[in-house]
Every structure is written in structure tokens, then in C-alpha cells.
Coordinates of C-alpha atoms and ligand atoms in Angstrom, one line a residue:
M1 CA 16.0 -13.3 -16.2
Q2 CA 13.3 -10.6 -16.6
K3 CA 11.8 -9.7 -13.2
T4 CA 8.1 -9.3 -12.7
V5 CA 6.6 -6.5 -10.5
L6 CA 3.0 -6.0 -9.4
I7 CA 2.1 -2.5 -8.5
T8 CA -1.3 -1.8 -6.9
G9 CA -3.0 1.6 -7.6
A10 CA -0.8 2.1 -10.7
T11 CA -3.5 4.0 -12.6
S12 CA -2.4 7.4 -11.2
G13 CA 0.1 9.3 -9.2
I14 CA 3.0 7.6 -7.5
G15 CA 2.1 4.1 -8.6
K16 CA 1.9 5.1 -12.3
A17 CA 5.3 6.9 -12.0
A18 CA 6.9 3.8 -10.4
A19 CA 5.4 1.7 -13.2
V20 CA 7.0 3.9 -15.9
A21 CA 10.4 3.9 -14.1
L22 CA 10.4 0.1 -13.6
S23 CA 9.3 -0.5 -17.2
R24 CA 12.2 1.6 -18.4
Q25 CA 14.5 -0.6 -16.3
G26 CA 13.2 -3.7 -18.1
F27 CA 10.8 -5.2 -15.6
H28 CA 7.6 -6.9 -16.7
V29 CA 5.2 -4.6 -14.9
I30 CA 1.7 -5.7 -13.9
I31 CA -0.4 -2.7 -13.2
H32 CA -3.4 -2.9 -11.0
G33 CA -6.4 -0.6 -11.3
R34 CA -10.0 -0.7 -10.3
D35 CA -11.5 0.2 -13.6
A36 CA -10.7 -1.9 -16.7
A37 CA -11.0 0.8 -19.3
K38 CA -8.9 3.3 -17.3
T39 CA -6.3 0.7 -16.5
E40 CA -6.0 -0.2 -20.2
V41 CA -5.4 3.5 -21.1
V42 CA -2.7 3.7 -18.5
R43 CA -1.1 0.4 -19.7
Q44 CA -0.8 1.9 -23.2
D45 CA 0.6 5.2 -21.7
I46 CA 3.3 3.2 -19.8
I47 CA 4.3 1.2 -23.0
T48 CA 4.6 4.5 -24.9
E49 CA 6.5 6.3 -22.2
S50 CA 8.9 3.4 -21.4
G51 CA 9.3 1.7 -24.8
N52 CA 8.8 -1.6 -22.9
T53 CA 5.8 -3.7 -24.2
Q54 CA 5.9 -6.1 -21.3
V55 CA 3.2 -4.3 -19.3
S56 CA 0.1 -6.3 -18.1
A57 CA -3.0 -5.0 -16.5
I58 CA -5.2 -6.5 -13.8
T59 CA -8.2 -5.1 -12.0
A60 CA -9.9 -5.3 -8.6
D61 CA -11.8 -3.0 -6.4
L62 CA -9.8 -3.1 -3.2
F63 CA -12.9 -2.3 -1.2
S64 CA -14.0 -5.9 -2.0
M65 CA -12.2 -8.9 -0.7
Q66 CA -14.0 -11.1 -3.2
D67 CA -12.5 -8.9 -6.0
I68 CA -9.0 -9.2 -4.4
R69 CA -9.3 -13.0 -4.1
E70 CA -10.4 -13.2 -7.8
M71 CA -7.5 -11.0 -8.9
C72 CA -5.0 -13.1 -7.0
T73 CA -6.4 -16.2 -8.6
R74 CA -6.0 -14.7 -12.1
I75 CA -2.4 -13.7 -11.2
H76 CA -1.7 -17.3 -10.2
E77 CA -3.1 -18.5 -13.5
Q78 CA -1.0 -16.0 -15.6
F79 CA 2.3 -15.6 -13.7
P80 CA 4.6 -18.4 -12.4
R81 CA 6.5 -16.0 -10.1
I82 CA 6.4 -12.5 -8.8
D83 CA 9.7 -10.8 -7.8
I84 CA 8.4 -7.5 -6.4
L85 CA 5.0 -6.6 -4.9
I86 CA 4.4 -2.9 -4.4
N87 CA 1.3 -2.3 -2.2
N88 CA 0.9 1.3 -3.3
A89 CA -2.9 1.8 -3.6
G90 CA -4.2 3.9 -0.8
S91 CA -6.7 6.5 0.0
L92 CA -7.8 9.3 2.3
M93 CA -11.5 9.1 2.7
S94 CA -14.0 11.9 3.5
N95 CA -15.5 13.1 6.8
V96 CA -18.5 10.8 6.7
R97 CA -17.5 7.3 7.8
E98 CA -18.2 4.6 5.1
V99 CA -17.7 0.8 5.1
S100 CA -16.6 -1.4 2.3
A101 CA -18.5 -4.3 0.7
D102 CA -17.2 -6.4 3.5
G103 CA -18.4 -4.0 6.2
I104 CA -14.8 -2.7 6.9
E105 CA -14.3 1.0 7.4
K106 CA -13.0 2.1 4.0
T107 CA -9.7 3.7 5.0
F108 CA -8.8 0.6 6.9
A109 CA -10.0 -1.6 4.0
V110 CA -7.9 0.0 1.3
N111 CA -4.8 0.8 3.4
V112 CA -4.6 -2.2 5.8
T113 CA -6.7 -5.2 5.0
A114 CA -6.3 -5.0 1.1
P115 CA -2.4 -5.1 1.2
F116 CA -2.6 -7.7 4.0
L117 CA -4.8 -10.0 1.9
I118 CA -2.9 -9.4 -1.4
T119 CA 0.4 -10.2 0.3
H120 CA -0.9 -13.4 1.9
L121 CA -2.5 -14.6 -1.3
L122 CA 0.7 -13.9 -3.4
L123 CA 3.4 -14.9 -0.9
D124 CA 3.8 -18.3 -2.6
L125 CA 4.6 -16.6 -5.9
L126 CA 7.1 -14.2 -4.3
E127 CA 8.8 -17.1 -2.5
K128 CA 9.7 -18.5 -5.9
S129 CA 11.9 -15.5 -6.6
D130 CA 15.5 -15.5 -5.3
D131 CA 15.4 -11.8 -4.5
A132 CA 11.7 -11.1 -3.7
R133 CA 10.7 -7.8 -2.1
I134 CA 7.4 -6.5 -0.7
I135 CA 7.1 -2.7 -0.6
N136 CA 4.3 -1.1 1.4
V137 CA 3.6 2.5 0.7
A138 CA 2.8 4.1 4.1
S139 CA 3.0 7.7 5.2
N140 CA 4.4 10.1 7.8
S141 CA 0.8 10.6 8.7
H142 CA 1.4 7.7 11.1
Q143 CA 3.4 10.2 13.1
L144 CA 1.2 13.2 12.5
N145 CA -2.4 11.9 12.7
A146 CA -2.5 8.5 14.3
Q147 CA -4.6 8.2 17.4
P148 CA -5.7 4.6 17.6
D149 CA -8.3 3.2 20.0
F150 CA -7.3 -0.4 20.5
N151 CA -10.9 -1.3 21.4
D152 CA -12.3 0.3 18.3
L153 CA -9.8 -0.2 15.5
E154 CA -12.1 1.0 12.7
L155 CA -13.3 4.1 14.6
K156 CA -17.0 3.4 14.9
N157 CA -16.7 6.2 17.4
G158 CA -14.5 9.3 17.0
Y159 CA -14.0 8.8 13.3
N160 CA -12.3 11.5 11.3
P161 CA -10.6 10.9 7.9
L162 CA -7.1 12.0 8.9
R163 CA -7.2 10.1 12.2
A164 CA -8.4 7.0 10.3
Y165 CA -5.7 7.5 7.7
G166 CA -2.9 8.0 10.2
N167 CA -4.0 4.9 12.1
A168 CA -4.2 2.8 8.9
K169 CA -0.6 3.7 7.9
L170 CA 0.6 3.0 11.4
F171 CA -1.0 -0.4 11.3
L172 CA 0.5 -1.0 7.8
I173 CA 4.0 -0.2 9.2
W174 CA 3.4 -2.6 12.1
N175 CA 2.2 -5.4 9.7
T176 CA 5.3 -4.8 7.6
Q177 CA 7.6 -5.3 10.6
H178 CA 5.5 -8.3 11.8
L179 CA 5.7 -10.0 8.4
A180 CA 9.5 -9.5 8.3
W181 CA 10.1 -12.2 10.9
R182 CA 7.6 -14.6 9.2
T183 CA 9.1 -14.8 5.7
N184 CA 12.5 -14.7 4.0
V185 CA 11.0 -12.3 1.5
K186 CA 12.4 -8.8 2.2
V187 CA 9.6 -6.4 3.3
Y188 CA 9.8 -2.7 3.6
S189 CA 7.5 0.3 4.3
L190 CA 8.1 3.9 3.3
H191 CA 6.9 7.5 3.2
P192 CA 7.0 8.9 -0.4
G193 CA 7.0 12.6 0.7
A194 CA 4.1 15.0 0.1
V195 CA 3.4 14.4 -3.6
A196 CA 1.1 16.2 -6.0
T197 CA -1.2 13.4 -7.2
S198 CA -4.9 12.7 -7.1
F199 CA -4.5 11.8 -3.5
G200 CA -7.0 13.6 -1.2
K201 CA -8.4 15.7 -4.1
N202 CA -11.9 14.3 -3.7
S203 CA -11.7 13.8 0.0
N204 CA -14.1 16.1 1.8
L205 CA -12.2 16.9 5.0
G206 CA -14.4 19.8 6.0
P207 CA -14.2 23.5 4.9
L208 CA -10.9 24.6 6.6
L209 CA -8.8 21.5 5.8
N210 CA -10.2 21.5 2.2
I211 CA -8.8 25.1 1.7
I212 CA -5.5 24.3 3.4
S213 CA -4.9 21.2 1.3
K214 CA -5.5 23.2 -1.9
M215 CA -3.1 25.9 -0.8
V216 CA -0.2 23.6 0.0
R217 CA -0.5 21.4 -3.1
P218 CA 1.7 23.6 -5.4
F219 CA 4.7 23.0 -3.0
F220 CA 4.4 19.2 -3.3
L221 CA 6.8 16.8 -5.1
S222 CA 6.2 15.5 -8.6
P223 CA 4.9 11.9 -8.8
E224 CA 8.3 10.8 -10.2
S225 CA 10.1 12.2 -7.1
G226 CA 7.4 10.5 -4.9
A227 CA 8.2 7.2 -6.6
D228 CA 12.0 7.5 -6.1
T229 CA 12.2 5.5 -2.8
I230 CA 9.9 2.8 -4.1
V231 CA 12.0 2.3 -7.2
F232 CA 15.1 2.3 -5.1
L233 CA 13.8 -0.4 -2.7
A234 CA 12.7 -2.4 -5.7
T235 CA 15.9 -2.2 -7.6
A236 CA 18.9 -1.5 -5.3
S237 CA 21.3 -4.5 -5.2
T238 CA 21.9 -3.6 -1.5
V239 CA 19.2 -2.0 0.6
P240 CA 20.5 -0.3 3.7
G241 CA 18.9 -1.4 7.0
N242 CA 16.8 -4.5 7.6
S243 CA 13.7 -6.2 6.4
G244 CA 10.8 -4.7 8.2
D245 CA 12.3 -1.2 8.2
Y246 CA 10.5 2.1 7.3
Y247 CA 12.2 4.3 4.7
V248 CA 12.2 8.0 3.9
N249 CA 14.4 9.4 1.0
R250 CA 15.9 5.9 0.4
K251 CA 17.2 5.6 4.0
P252 CA 15.8 3.7 7.0
A253 CA 13.9 6.2 9.2
K254 CA 12.5 6.3 12.6
K255 CA 8.9 5.1 13.0
S256 CA 6.6 6.6 15.6
V257 CA 6.9 4.6 18.9
K258 CA 4.1 6.5 20.6
Y259 CA 1.5 3.8 20.5
F260 CA 3.8 0.8 19.9
S261 CA 4.0 -2.4 22.0
P262 CA 4.7 -6.0 20.7
E263 CA 1.2 -6.9 22.0
R264 CA -0.4 -4.2 20.0
E265 CA 1.5 -5.3 16.9
D266 CA 0.2 -8.8 17.4
L267 CA -3.3 -7.5 18.0
I268 CA -3.4 -5.7 14.6
W269 CA -1.9 -8.7 12.8
N270 CA -4.5 -11.1 14.4
Y271 CA -7.3 -8.6 13.7
C272 CA -6.3 -8.6 10.0
L273 CA -6.1 -12.4 9.9
H274 CA -9.7 -12.5 11.1
Q275 CA -11.1 -9.6 9.0
T276 CA -9.6 -11.1 5.8
G277 CA -11.0 -14.5 6.6
I278 CA -7.5 -16.1 6.6
I279 CA -8.2 -17.4 10.1
T280 CA -11.8 -18.0 11.0
Y281 CA -11.6 -19.4 14.6
Ligands
NAP1 N1 0.4 11.9 -2.3 C1 1.0 12.0 -1.2 O1 1.3 13.1 -0.7 C2 1.2 10.8 -0.3 C3 1.9 11.0 0.9 C4 2.1 9.9 1.7 C5 1.6 8.6 1.3 N2 1.0 8.5 0.1 C6 0.5 7.2 -0.3 O2 1.0 6.9 -1.6 C7 0.1 5.9 -2.2 C8 -0.2 6.4 -3.6 O3 -1.0 7.5 -3.5 P1 -1.0 8.7 -4.6 O4 -0.5 9.9 -4.0 O5 -0.3 8.2 -5.9 O6 -2.6 8.9 -4.8 P2 -3.5 8.7 -6.1 O7 -3.0 9.5 -7.3 O8 -4.9 9.0 -5.6 O9 -3.4 7.1 -6.5 C9 -4.0 6.2 -5.7 C10 -4.1 4.9 -6.4 O10 -4.8 3.9 -5.6 C11 -5.9 3.4 -6.3 N3 -7.1 3.1 -5.4 C12 -7.5 3.9 -4.4 N4 -8.6 3.2 -3.8 C13 -8.7 2.1 -4.5 C14 -9.7 1.0 -4.4 N5 -10.6 1.0 -3.5 N6 -9.5 0.0 -5.2 C15 -8.6 0.0 -6.2 N7 -7.7 1.0 -6.3 C16 -7.8 2.0 -5.5 C17 -6.4 4.6 -7.2 O11 -7.2 4.1 -8.3 P3 -8.1 5.1 -9.1 O12 -7.2 5.7 -10.2 O13 -9.2 4.2 -9.7 O14 -8.7 6.1 -8.2 C18 -5.0 5.0 -7.7 O15 -4.5 4.2 -8.7 C19 -1.1 5.8 -1.3 O16 -0.9 4.6 -0.5 C20 -1.0 7.0 -0.4 O17 -1.6 6.7 0.9 C21 0.7 9.6 -0.7

């Protein structure tokens, strides 16, 4: 039976490369983008590059939970089952703190609450698959840049874009391991490597970091190499390690333990339940 995979942020970079690779392997790929015209162009590109016509497109601005909810409703109307969910969309913001349509700091919104809400709204479709997997694209920035303040998770004070991004990917990794013991669906997080994509290109990090990030870009991996661990986790008949693990180069890897405690993991999970409106009390 043909498997269906939904990839968020598939209009560019790693997500698009993963979409091409999985289309070539015969999946029905649903690509998510935020702009309908751009997403349709990418859908046609993927069909041409893979030779597989089973490519669908769906749109939502992940800075809006209403958009996310409407997208997931449309997915329920169109697809009876999802086999693989790849929460790939993510972003490094700029050095002025901004909030989403829902009042959530934007780095937190796109990297933490969006995948959290999408996963919750689509879990029933994933549970219909006999080998479902959820793959969350995190980053080693959780080791390099995270510096969470557990009384100020969205950095109303002390915001800087790299700190917000490192924190967000740390929380995404914690939510991945938390979800692992709540569902039979396999759930993984990963670091794709340093990859030459649109990532960070428009993020104003300040004069020094803007120059450094331009200088190091030529040494980065191709999007295809960056997609390798994602494609492996989506397709391997046996994945080494356990549900909830974090992967680098196809292997389970150590996560930062610097800020970890089970209570803090619960705190992030519960915060996301409230911020997404899944629990309102
Ligand atoms: N590149 C790296 O070195 C690197 C390293 C570690 C982790 N990562 C992670 O890898 C993932 C993919 O990034 P990439 O490198 O492929 O970057 P990219 O080329 O910038 O792609 C990001 C994708 O996410 C989408 N996106 C961003 N914000 C969105 C929003 N508010 N609503 C809807 N879609 C949104 C983008 O859509 P548009 O096309 O509309 O902008 C794009 O499709 C991210 O989670 C990133 O954090 C990347």
C-alpha cells in the first residue's frame, strides 16, 4: 500500500529535498507551504524531479494557529491516513523580538507550538497507520545556544534570536521524548547538519553575526545531504535506538542534559498544551 507523508516547510531547503527523495521512493507526498502560488510551483518541480505525480500541496502560515487548525481540518477531509509526519518547518528570527498572530514569540511559535499543534491534530490519522512515524527537525543549536529561563519561556526579557532558537529546539526535543511515552507512534528528533538553504538568510542577527554566517555558508552541506537522516528515519525498516531519541547522521546521539529535568520537560509540555488551546483550564 502506498504510504502518505506530510512534510511541513517543503517549499525550500531540507524539506523540499526530503520531498523529492520520498517521492522518488514512491510515497504520496503532501507538501506544506505558507504561500499557495509558491507551493504549487514547488509541487510541479517535485513531480518533474521525481517522476511521481502523487504530490499534493497544502498551505498554512505556521505563525497562525487558526491557519494550522484549518489546514489539519482539510487534511482530515482529504486523507484517511497519514503514515509519516515530518515537522520540518522552522526559522531563525531577527534581533528584534516579534510575536505571532496568537501573541506567541515567533521563534517559539514556528519551532515549538506549530509542530506541537499539528502533531496533536493529526495523531488520529497517524494512529491508523501500522508503521507511523513522527520526525521533528531540531538542531544542535539546542547544545550551542540554549539558555532557557523557566519563568520566561518566550524571552520577554533577554531575547536574542540565537538564544530563542536554541531554546526552541531544546523544547522541541523534550516534547519529542515526552510524546514517545504517550503514543505507540514512533517519534524522533534530529539535527540535519549545517546545511546551505534559505535558513537564516534573511535573519538580521546584528552586523558581526551577519558577516560570520555569510562566510561559513560555502562550507555547508547540500540540502540533499541535510535531508538524509530525515529520509532514513522515514524509510528504514529498522531504526536504531528508541522512540523519543535524537539523531545525528542516522544514529541516536546525545542530547544536551544541561537544563534537563523531568519536571522541566513536563513544564514545557503543559505550557504548549495551554498555548495551543488544547487544554484551557
Ligand atoms: N539549514 C541548517 O543549517 C539547519 C541546521 C539545523 C536545523 N535546521 C532546521 O531544518 C529545518 C528546515 O530548515 P531549512 O534549512 O531547510 O530552511 P529553509 O530553506 O529556510 O526552509 C524552511 C521552511 O520552513 C518554512 N517556514 C518557515 N516559517 C514558516 C511559517 N511561519 N509558516 C509556514 N512555513 C514556514 C519555509 O517556508 P517559506 O519557503 O515560505 O519561507 C520553508 O519552507 C528547520 O526546522 C531548521 O530549524 C536547519
